[in-house]
Coordinates of C-alpha atoms in Angstrom, one line a residue:
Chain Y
X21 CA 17.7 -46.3 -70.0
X22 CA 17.6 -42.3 -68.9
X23 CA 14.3 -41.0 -69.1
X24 CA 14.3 -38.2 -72.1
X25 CA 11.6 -36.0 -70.4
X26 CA 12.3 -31.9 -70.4
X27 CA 13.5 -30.0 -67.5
X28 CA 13.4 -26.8 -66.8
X29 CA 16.1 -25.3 -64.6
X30 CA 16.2 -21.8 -63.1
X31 CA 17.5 -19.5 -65.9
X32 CA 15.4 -20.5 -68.4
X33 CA 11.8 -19.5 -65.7
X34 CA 14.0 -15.9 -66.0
X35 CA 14.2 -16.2 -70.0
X36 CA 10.3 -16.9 -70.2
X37 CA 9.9 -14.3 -67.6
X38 CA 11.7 -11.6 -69.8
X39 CA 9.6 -13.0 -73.2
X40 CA 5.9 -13.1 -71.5
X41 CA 7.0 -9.5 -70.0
X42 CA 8.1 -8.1 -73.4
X43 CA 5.3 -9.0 -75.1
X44 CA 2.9 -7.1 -72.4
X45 CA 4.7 -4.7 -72.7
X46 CA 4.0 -4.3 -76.4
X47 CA 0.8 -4.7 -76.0
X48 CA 0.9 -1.7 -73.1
X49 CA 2.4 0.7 -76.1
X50 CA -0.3 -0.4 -78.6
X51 CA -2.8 0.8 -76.5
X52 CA -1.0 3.6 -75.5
X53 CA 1.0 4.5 -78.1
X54 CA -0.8 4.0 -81.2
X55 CA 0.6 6.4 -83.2
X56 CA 4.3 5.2 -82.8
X57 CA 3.4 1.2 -83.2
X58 CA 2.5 2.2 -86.9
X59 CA 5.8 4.2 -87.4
X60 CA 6.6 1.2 -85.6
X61 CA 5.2 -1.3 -87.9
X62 CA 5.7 0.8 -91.0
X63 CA 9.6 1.0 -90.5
X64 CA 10.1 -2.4 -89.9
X65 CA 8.2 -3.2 -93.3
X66 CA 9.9 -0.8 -95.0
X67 CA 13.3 -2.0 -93.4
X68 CA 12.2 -5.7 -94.4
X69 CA 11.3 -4.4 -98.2
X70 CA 14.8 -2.7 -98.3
X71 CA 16.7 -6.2 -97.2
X72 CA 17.6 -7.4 -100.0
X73 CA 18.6 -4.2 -101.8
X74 CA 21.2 -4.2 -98.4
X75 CA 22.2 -7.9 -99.5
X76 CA 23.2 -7.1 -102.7
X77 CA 25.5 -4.6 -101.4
X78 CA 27.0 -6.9 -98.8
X79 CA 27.4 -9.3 -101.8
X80 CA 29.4 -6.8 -103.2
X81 CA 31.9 -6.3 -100.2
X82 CA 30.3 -3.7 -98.1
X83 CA 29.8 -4.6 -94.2
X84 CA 25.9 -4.3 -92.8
X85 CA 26.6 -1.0 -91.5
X86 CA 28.0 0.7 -94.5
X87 CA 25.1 -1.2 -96.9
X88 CA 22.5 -0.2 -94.8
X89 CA 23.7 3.4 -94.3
X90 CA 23.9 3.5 -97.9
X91 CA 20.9 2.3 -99.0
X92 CA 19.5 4.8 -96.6
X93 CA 21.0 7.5 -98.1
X94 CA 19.8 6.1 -101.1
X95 CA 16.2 5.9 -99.7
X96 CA 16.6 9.6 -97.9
X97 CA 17.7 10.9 -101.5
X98 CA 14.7 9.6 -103.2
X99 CA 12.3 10.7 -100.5
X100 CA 13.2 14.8 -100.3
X101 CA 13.7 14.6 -104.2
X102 CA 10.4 13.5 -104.2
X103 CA 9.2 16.4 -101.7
X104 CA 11.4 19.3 -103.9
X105 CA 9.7 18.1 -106.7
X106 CA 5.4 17.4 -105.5
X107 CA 5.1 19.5 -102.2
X108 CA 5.4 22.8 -104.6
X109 CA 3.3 21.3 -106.9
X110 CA 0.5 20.2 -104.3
X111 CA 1.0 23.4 -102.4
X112 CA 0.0 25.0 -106.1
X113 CA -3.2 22.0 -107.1
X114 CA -4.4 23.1 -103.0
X115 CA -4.1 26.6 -103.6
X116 CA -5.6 26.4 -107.0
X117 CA -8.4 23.7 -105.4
X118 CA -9.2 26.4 -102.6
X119 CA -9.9 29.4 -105.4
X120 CA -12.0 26.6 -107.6
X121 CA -14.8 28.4 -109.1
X122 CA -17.6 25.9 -107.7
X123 CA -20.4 28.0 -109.2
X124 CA -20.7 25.1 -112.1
X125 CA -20.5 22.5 -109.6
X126 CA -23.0 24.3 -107.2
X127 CA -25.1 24.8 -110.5
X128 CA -25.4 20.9 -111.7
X129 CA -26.1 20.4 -107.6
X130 CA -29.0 22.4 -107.7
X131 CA -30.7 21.0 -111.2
X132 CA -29.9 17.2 -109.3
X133 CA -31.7 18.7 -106.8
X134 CA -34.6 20.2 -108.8
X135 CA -35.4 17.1 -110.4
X136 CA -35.1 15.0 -107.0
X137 CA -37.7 17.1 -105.6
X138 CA -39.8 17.2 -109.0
X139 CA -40.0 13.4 -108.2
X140 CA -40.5 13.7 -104.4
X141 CA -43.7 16.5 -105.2
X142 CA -44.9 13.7 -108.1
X143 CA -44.7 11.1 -104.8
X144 CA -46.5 13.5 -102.3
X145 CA -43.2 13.9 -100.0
X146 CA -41.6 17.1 -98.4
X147 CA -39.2 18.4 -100.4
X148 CA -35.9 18.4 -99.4
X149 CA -32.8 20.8 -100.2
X150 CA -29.6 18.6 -101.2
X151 CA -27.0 21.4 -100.6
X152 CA -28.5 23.0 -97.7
X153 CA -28.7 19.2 -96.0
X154 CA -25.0 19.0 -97.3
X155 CA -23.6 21.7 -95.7
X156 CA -25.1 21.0 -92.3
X157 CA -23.4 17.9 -91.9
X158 CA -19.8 19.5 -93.1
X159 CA -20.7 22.2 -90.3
X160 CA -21.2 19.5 -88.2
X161 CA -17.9 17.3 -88.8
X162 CA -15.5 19.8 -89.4
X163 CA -14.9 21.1 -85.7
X164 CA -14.6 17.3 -85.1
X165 CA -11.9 17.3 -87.7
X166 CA -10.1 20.4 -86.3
X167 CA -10.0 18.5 -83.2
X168 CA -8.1 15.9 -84.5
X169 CA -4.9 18.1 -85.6
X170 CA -3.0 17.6 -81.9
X171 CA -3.0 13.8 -83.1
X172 CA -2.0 14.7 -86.6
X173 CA 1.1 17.5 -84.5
X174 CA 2.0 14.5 -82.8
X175 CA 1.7 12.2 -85.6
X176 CA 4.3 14.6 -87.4
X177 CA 6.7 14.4 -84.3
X178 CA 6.7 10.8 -84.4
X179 CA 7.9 11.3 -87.9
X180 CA 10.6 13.1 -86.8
X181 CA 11.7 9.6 -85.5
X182 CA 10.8 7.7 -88.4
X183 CA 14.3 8.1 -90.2
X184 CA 15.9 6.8 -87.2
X185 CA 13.3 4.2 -86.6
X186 CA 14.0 2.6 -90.5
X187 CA 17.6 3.2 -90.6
X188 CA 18.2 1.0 -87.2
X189 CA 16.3 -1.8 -88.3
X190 CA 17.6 -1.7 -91.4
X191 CA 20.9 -2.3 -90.1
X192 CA 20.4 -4.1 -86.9
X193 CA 16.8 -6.2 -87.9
X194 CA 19.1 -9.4 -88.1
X195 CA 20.2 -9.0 -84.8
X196 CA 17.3 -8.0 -83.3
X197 CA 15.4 -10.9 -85.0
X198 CA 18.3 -13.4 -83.1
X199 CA 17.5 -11.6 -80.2
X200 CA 14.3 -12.3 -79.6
X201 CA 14.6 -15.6 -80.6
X202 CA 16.9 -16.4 -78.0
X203 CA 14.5 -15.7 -75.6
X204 CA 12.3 -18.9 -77.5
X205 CA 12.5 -21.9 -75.0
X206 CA 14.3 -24.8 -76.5
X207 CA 10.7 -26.4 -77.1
X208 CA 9.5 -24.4 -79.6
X209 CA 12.9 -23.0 -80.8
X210 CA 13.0 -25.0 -83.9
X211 CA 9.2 -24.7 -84.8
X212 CA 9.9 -20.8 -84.3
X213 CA 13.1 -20.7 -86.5
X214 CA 11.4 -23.1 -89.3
X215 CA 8.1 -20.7 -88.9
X216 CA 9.5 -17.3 -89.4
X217 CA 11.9 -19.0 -92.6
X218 CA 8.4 -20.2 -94.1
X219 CA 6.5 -16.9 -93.8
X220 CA 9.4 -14.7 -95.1
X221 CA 9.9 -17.1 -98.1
X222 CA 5.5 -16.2 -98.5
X223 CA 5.7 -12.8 -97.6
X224 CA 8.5 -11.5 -98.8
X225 CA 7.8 -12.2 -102.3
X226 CA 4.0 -11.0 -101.5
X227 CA 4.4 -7.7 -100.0
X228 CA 7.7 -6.2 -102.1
X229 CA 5.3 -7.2 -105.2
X230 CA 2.8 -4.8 -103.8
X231 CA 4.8 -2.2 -103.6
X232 CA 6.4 -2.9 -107.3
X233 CA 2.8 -3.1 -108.1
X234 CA 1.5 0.3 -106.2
X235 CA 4.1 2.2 -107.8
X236 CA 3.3 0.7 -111.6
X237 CA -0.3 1.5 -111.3
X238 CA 0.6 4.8 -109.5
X239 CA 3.0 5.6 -112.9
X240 CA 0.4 4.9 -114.9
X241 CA -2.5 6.7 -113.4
X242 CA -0.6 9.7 -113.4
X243 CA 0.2 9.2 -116.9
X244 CA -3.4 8.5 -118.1
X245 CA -4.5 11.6 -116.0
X246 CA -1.9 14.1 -117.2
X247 CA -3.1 13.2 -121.0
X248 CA -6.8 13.5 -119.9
X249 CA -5.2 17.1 -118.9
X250 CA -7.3 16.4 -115.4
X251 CA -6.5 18.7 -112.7
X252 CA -4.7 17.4 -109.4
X253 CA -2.8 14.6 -111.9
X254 CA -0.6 14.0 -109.6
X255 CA -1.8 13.6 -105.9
X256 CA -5.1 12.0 -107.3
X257 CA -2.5 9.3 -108.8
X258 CA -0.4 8.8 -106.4
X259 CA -3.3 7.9 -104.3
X260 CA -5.0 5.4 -106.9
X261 CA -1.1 3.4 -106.4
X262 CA -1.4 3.9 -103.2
X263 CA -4.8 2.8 -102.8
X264 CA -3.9 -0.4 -105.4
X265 CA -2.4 -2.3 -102.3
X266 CA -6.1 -2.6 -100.9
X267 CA -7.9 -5.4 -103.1
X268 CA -11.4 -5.2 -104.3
X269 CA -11.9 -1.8 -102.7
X270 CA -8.3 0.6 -103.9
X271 CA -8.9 0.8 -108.0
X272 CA -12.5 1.6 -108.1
X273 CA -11.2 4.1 -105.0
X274 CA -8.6 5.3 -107.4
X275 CA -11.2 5.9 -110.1
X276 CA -14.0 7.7 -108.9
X277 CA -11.8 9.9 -106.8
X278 CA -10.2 11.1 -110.5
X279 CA -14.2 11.3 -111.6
X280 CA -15.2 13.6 -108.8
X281 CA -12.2 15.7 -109.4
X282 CA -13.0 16.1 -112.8
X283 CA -16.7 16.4 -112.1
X284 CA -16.8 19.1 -109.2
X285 CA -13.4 20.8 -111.3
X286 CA -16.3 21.5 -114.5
X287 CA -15.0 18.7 -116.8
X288 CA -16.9 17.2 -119.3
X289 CA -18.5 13.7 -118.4
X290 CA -16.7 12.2 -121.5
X291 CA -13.5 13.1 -120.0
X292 CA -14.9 11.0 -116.8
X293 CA -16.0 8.0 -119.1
X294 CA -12.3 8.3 -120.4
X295 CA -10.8 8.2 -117.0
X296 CA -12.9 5.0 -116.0
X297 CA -11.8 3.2 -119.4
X298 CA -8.3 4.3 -119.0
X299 CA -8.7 2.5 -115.4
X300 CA -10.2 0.0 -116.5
X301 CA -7.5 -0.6 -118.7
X302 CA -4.6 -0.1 -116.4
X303 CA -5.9 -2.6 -114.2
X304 CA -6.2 -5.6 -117.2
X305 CA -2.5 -4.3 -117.6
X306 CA -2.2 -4.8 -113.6
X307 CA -3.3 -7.9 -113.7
X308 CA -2.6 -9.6 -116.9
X309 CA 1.2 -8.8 -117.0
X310 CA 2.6 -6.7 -113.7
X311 CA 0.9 -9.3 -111.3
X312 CA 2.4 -12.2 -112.8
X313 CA 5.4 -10.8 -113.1
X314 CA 6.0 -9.2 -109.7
X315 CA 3.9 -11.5 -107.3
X316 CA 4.8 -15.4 -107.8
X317 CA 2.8 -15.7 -105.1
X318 CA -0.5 -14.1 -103.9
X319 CA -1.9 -14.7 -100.6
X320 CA -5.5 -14.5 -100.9
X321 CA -8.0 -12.9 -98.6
X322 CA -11.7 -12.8 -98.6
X323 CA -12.9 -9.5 -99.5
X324 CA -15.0 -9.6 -96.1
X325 CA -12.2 -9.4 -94.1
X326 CA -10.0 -7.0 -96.2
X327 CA -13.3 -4.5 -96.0
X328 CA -12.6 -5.5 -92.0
X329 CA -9.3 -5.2 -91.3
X330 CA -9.5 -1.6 -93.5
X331 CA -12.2 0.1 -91.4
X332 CA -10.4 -1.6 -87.6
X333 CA -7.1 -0.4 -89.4
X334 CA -8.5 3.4 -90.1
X335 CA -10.3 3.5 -86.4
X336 CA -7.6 2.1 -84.9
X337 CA -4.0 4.1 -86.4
X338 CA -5.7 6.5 -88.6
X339 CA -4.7 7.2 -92.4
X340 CA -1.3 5.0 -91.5
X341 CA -3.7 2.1 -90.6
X342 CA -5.2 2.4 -93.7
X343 CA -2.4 2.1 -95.5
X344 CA -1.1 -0.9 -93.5
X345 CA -4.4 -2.6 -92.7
X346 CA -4.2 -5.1 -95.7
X347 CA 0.0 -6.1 -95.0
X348 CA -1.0 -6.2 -91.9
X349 CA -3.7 -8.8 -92.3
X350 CA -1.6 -10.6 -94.8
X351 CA 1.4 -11.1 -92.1
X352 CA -1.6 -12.3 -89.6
X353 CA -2.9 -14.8 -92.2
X354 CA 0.5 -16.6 -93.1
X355 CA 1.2 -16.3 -89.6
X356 CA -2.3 -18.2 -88.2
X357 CA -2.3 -20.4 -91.6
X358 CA 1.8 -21.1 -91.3
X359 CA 1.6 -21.8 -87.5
X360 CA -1.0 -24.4 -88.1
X361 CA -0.6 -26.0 -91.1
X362 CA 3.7 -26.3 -89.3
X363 CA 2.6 -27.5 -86.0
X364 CA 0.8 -30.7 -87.1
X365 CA 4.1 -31.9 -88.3
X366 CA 6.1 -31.3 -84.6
X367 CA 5.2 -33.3 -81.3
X368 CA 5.4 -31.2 -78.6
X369 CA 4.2 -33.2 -75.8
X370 CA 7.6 -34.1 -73.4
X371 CA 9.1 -37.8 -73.4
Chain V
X49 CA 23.7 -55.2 -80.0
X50 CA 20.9 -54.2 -81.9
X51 CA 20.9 -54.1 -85.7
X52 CA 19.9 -50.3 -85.4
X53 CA 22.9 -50.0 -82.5
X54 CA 25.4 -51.6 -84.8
X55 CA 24.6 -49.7 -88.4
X56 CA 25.7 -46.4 -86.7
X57 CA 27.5 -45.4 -89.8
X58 CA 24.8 -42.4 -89.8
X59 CA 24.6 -40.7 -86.7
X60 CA 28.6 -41.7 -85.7
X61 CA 31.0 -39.0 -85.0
X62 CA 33.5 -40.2 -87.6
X63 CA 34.7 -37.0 -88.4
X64 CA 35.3 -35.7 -84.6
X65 CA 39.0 -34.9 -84.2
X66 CA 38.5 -33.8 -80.6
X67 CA 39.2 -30.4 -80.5
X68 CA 39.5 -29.9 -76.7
X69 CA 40.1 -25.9 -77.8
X70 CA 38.6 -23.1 -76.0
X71 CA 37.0 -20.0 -78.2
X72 CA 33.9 -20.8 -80.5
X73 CA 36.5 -19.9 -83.6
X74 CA 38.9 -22.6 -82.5
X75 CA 35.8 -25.3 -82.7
X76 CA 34.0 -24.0 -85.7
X77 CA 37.9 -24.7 -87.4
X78 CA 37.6 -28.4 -86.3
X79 CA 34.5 -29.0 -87.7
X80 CA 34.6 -30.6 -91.5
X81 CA 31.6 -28.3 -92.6
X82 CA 33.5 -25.2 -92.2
X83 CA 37.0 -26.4 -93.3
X84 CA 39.2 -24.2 -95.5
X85 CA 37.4 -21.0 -94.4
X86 CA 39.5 -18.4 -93.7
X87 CA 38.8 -16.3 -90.3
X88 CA 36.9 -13.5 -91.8
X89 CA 34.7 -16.3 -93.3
X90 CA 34.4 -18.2 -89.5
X91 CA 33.4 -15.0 -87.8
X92 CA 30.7 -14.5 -89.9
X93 CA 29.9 -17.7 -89.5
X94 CA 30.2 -17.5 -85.7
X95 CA 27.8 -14.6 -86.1
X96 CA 24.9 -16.5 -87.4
X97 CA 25.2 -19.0 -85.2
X98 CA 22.3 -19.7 -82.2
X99 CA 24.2 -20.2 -79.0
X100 CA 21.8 -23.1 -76.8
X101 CA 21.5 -24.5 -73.5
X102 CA 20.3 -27.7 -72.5
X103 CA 19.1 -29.6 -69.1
X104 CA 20.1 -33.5 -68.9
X105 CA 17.5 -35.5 -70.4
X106 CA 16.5 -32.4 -72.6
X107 CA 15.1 -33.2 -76.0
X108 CA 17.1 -30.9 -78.9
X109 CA 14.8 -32.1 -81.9
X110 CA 12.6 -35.6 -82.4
X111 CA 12.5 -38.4 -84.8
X112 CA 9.9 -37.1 -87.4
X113 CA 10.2 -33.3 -86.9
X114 CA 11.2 -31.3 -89.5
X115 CA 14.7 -30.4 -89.8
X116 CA 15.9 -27.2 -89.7
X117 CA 19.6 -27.5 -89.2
X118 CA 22.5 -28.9 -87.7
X119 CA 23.7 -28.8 -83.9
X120 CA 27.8 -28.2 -83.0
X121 CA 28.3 -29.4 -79.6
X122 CA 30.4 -26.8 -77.6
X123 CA 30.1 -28.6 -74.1
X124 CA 28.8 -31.8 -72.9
X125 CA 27.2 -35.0 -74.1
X126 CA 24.5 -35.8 -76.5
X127 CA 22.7 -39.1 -77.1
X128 CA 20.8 -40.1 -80.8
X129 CA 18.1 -42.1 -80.0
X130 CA 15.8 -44.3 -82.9
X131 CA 12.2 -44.1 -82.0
X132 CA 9.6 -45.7 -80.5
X133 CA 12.4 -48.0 -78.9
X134 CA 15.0 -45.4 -77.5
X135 CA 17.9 -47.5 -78.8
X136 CA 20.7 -45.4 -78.3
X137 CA 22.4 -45.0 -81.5
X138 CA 25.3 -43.2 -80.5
X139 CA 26.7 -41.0 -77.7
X140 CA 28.1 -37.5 -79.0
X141 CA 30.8 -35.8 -77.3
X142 CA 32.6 -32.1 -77.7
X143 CA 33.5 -31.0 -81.0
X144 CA 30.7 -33.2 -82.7
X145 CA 28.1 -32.3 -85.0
X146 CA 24.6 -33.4 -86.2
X147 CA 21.4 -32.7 -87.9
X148 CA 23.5 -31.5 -91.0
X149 CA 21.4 -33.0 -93.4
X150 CA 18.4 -31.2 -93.1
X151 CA 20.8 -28.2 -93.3
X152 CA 20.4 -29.1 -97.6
X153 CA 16.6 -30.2 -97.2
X154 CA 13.6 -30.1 -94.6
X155 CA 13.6 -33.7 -94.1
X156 CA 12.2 -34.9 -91.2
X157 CA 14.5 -35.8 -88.7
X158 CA 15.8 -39.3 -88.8
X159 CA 16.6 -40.1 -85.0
X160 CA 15.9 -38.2 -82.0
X161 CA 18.7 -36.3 -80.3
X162 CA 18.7 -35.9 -76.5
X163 CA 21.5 -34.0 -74.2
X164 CA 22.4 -36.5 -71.7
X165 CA 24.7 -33.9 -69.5
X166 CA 24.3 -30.1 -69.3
X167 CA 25.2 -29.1 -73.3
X168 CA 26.1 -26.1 -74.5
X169 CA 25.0 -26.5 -78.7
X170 CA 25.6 -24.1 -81.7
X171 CA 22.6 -23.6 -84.0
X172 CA 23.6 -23.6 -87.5
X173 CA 20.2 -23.4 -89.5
X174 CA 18.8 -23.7 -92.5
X175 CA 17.2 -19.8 -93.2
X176 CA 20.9 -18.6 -91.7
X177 CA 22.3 -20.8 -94.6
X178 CA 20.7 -19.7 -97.4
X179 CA 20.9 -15.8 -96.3
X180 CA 24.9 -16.3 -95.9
X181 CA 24.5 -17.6 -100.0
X182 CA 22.4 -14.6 -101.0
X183 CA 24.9 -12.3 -98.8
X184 CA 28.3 -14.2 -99.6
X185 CA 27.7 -16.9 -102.2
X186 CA 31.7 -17.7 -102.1
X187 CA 31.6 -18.5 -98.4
X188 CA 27.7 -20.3 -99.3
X189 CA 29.1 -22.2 -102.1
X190 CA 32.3 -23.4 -99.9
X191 CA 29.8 -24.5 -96.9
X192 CA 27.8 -26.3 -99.3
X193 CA 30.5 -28.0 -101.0
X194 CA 31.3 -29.1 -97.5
X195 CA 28.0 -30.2 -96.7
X196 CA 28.1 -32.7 -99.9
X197 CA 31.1 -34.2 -99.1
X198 CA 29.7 -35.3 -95.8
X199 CA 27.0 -36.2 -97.0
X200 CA 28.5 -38.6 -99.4
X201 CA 30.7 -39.5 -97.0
X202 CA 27.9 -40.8 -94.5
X203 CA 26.8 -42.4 -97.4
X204 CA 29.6 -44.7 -98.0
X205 CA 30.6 -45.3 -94.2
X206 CA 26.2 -46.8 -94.1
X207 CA 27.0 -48.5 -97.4
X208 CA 29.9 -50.5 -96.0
X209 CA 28.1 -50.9 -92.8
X210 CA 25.5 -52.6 -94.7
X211 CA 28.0 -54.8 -96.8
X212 CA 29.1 -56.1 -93.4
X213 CA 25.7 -57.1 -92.2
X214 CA 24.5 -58.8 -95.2
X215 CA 28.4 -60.8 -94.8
X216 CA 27.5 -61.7 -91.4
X217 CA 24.0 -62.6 -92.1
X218 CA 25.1 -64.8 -95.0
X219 CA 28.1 -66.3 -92.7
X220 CA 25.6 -66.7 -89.9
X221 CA 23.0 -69.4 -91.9

């Protein structure tokens, strides 16, 4: 009987070649290239999330090209509707922010400070002046800050790219994904294939819930804070959605950002109560009916290494790896758990 | 003979109607899964299909894995081997197809299969499958449809087989 053991002939060495030299190469640009791996990383979720919408139009008789240029359009629509409409209106809350009268604020500073040093001279201890202290350390960061705005230039010229970058893999992420697996060695093709079926079946589901979910809580906040007449309704909700895709830490985030606003803007503490009940309340909605409805599946993470992956994520890429830290971890985890828990039922070992 | 070797009825090739055609169109035509699709439908089949190579001797998936689709072969030979024994259960020429049944389920595969010349195989997979329904459920439903028949088919040719060894068993005491 022929032995069944694997052989490798020539080719294939320059296949493996090609894969190991990709992925260094990858891993060059990450170091690089920060910036443009999250653009990276942020178009291809944003293509994945789209997928399906492009489906349903191919279901309907559209080719990939003209589904995906569509949804695009669709996509492009939305997006500079959305500028018309909140870049006026957060060029007007900045503007308005910038000519704040702060006396009141400065005011309820300096009784908190009073009293602190009331208790400090009761205790024996120097005291200490809050604001002065304060202002020191702003003096301090902000040149650091300043000198971060040739990232943020070049940050915006990789945006520039970003339309491009979504619309490609939009329409040719199938192809790419065959691609690359070509480039699999017969091995491990089949483990790869049944792998990457198994964690888009998990995270599919997961992450487009998110963002059904983001945009829900984002609705609402904006809602709640417009009735509470708060100042800066709308970019202080849009961040509490946005900020509702990172667990444990993003609504209580979302909340007390609203409270300071409202605090350091000379509203009344009640109004702040209101805000954190009205919170309160739109995440028992969150969770009690949008969550079940959106996410069939949750992947769970421990808070540890969401609080983690956030800070590596915000060193690392910036505000965009803020926003992608917790994805991000979620595609690693199915990935590491998947890989796993799918490899103990293949034999790989030859003959 | 073994029993194994003799109740083929499986793993056979008794669809194969030896295509001997050139283009991958011409051989997806012959194959039963894909009958009555038109040639728009084929070439979108064609395009979701994972063109592989294989060495002689070169394992394609093993008894007990999980299956995650079916395997056209486009040039060469394949064997299907039952494990731990490596009884050959059948040798596998051009135009023949295998693995179909996980295709419907991930069931672990039932025999090993091995390329026993230089093969040139078409993926057809499971994830490709159930995209093509969400993207084209005509063309999925047709497929599937396909797929059943087969299935059944198999069924009935490993029925009889069976019928013919208990005869001979009973003739043989």
């Amino acid at each position: 009987m022929r032995s069944i053991e694997s052989t490798s002939s020539a080719p294939r060495w320059g296949i493996r070649v090609i894969g190991v030299g990709s992925a260094a190469l990858i891993l060059i640009l990450a170091v690089l290239l920060p910036g443009l791996v999250a653009l990276l990383i942020l178009g291809a979720l944003i293509a994945y999330l789209l997928d399906p919408t492009v489906q349903r139009l191919e279901r309907r008789g559209f080719n990939r090209t003209a589904a995906a240029s569509m949804v695009f359009a669709g996509l492009s629509l939305l997006v500079i509707s959305a500028l018309i409409v909140l870049v006026p209106a957060a060029v007007t809350q900045f503007e308005e922010l910038l000519s704040m009268d702060v006396s009141r604020a400065t005011a309820t500073f300096e009784s908190v400070n009073l009293r602190i040093n009331g208790w400090i001279g009761k205790l024996g201890l120097e005291e200490v002046d809050l604001l002065e202290s304060l202002l020191s350390y702003l003096g301090e960061r902000i040149p650091s800050m300043i000198a971060v705005l040739p990232d943020a230039l070049s940050f915006i010229g990789n945006l520039a790219l970003f339309p491009f970058i979504v619309f490609f893999l939009l329409k040719d992420g199938r192809m790419l994904k065959k691609t690359m697996l070509l480039l699999i060695p017969n091995h491990y093709f089949e483990f790869t294939l049944g792998l990457l079926f198994k964690m888009d079946v998990q995270l599919g589901n997961y992450l487009r819930g998110q963002l059904v979910e983001a945009f829900v809580v984002g609705v609402l906040s904006i809602a709640a804070l417009w009735i509470l007449d708060v100042p800066y309704f709308l970019p202080v909700g849009i961040f509490a959605g946005a900020a509702n895709v990172v667990p444990y830490l993003g609504p209580s985030t979302g909340a007390i950002t609203a409270v300071i606003v409202v605090l350091v803007s000379g509203g009344s503490p009640a109004t702040a109560v209101l805000i954190v009940v009205l919170f309160i309340l739109i995440q028992l909605l969150d969770n009690g009916i949008v969550q079940p409805l959106v996410i069939s599946r949750k992947i769970k993470m421990h808070p540890l290494l969401i609080v983690v992956s956030v800070v590596a994520g915000g060193q690392l890429f910036g505000f965009l790896g803020l926003l992608l830290a917790v994805p991000v971890m979620a595609i690693l985890k199915v990935f590491v758990v998947e890989s796993i828990r799918y490899s103990r039922r293949y034999r790989f070992q030859p003959g | 003979m073994s029993e194994v070797t003799r109740m083929s009825g499986f793993w056979s090739n008794i669809f194969s109607r030896n295509p001997k055609k050139e283009s991958t169109l011409d051989l997806l035509e012959t194959i039963p899964v894909f009958e009555e699709l038109n040639s728009r439908e084929l070439r979108a089949v064609e395009r979701i299909l994972y063109r592989r190579t294989f060495s002689p001797g070169e394992i394609i998936f093993r008894q007990g894995d999980p299956g995650v689709g079916m395997y056209i072969l486009g040039e060469g030979e394949v064997e299907i081997r039952s494990e731990p024994d490596q009884t050959v259960l059948t040798t596998l020429g051009v135009g023949s197809f295998f693995g179909e049944v996980s295709l419907l389920n991930e069931v672990p595969r039932s025999a090993t299969a091995a390329a026993s010349t230089e093969c040139v195989l078409w993926g057809f997979f499971r994830p490709e499958l159930m995209d093509l329904i969400e993207r084209w459920p005509k063309l999925g439903v047709k497929i599937l449809l396909h797929l059943a028949q087969i299935a059944g088919k198999r069924l009935v040719a490993v029925d009889v087989e069976l019928r013919d060894m208990r005869t001979r068993d009973s003739e043989g005491r």
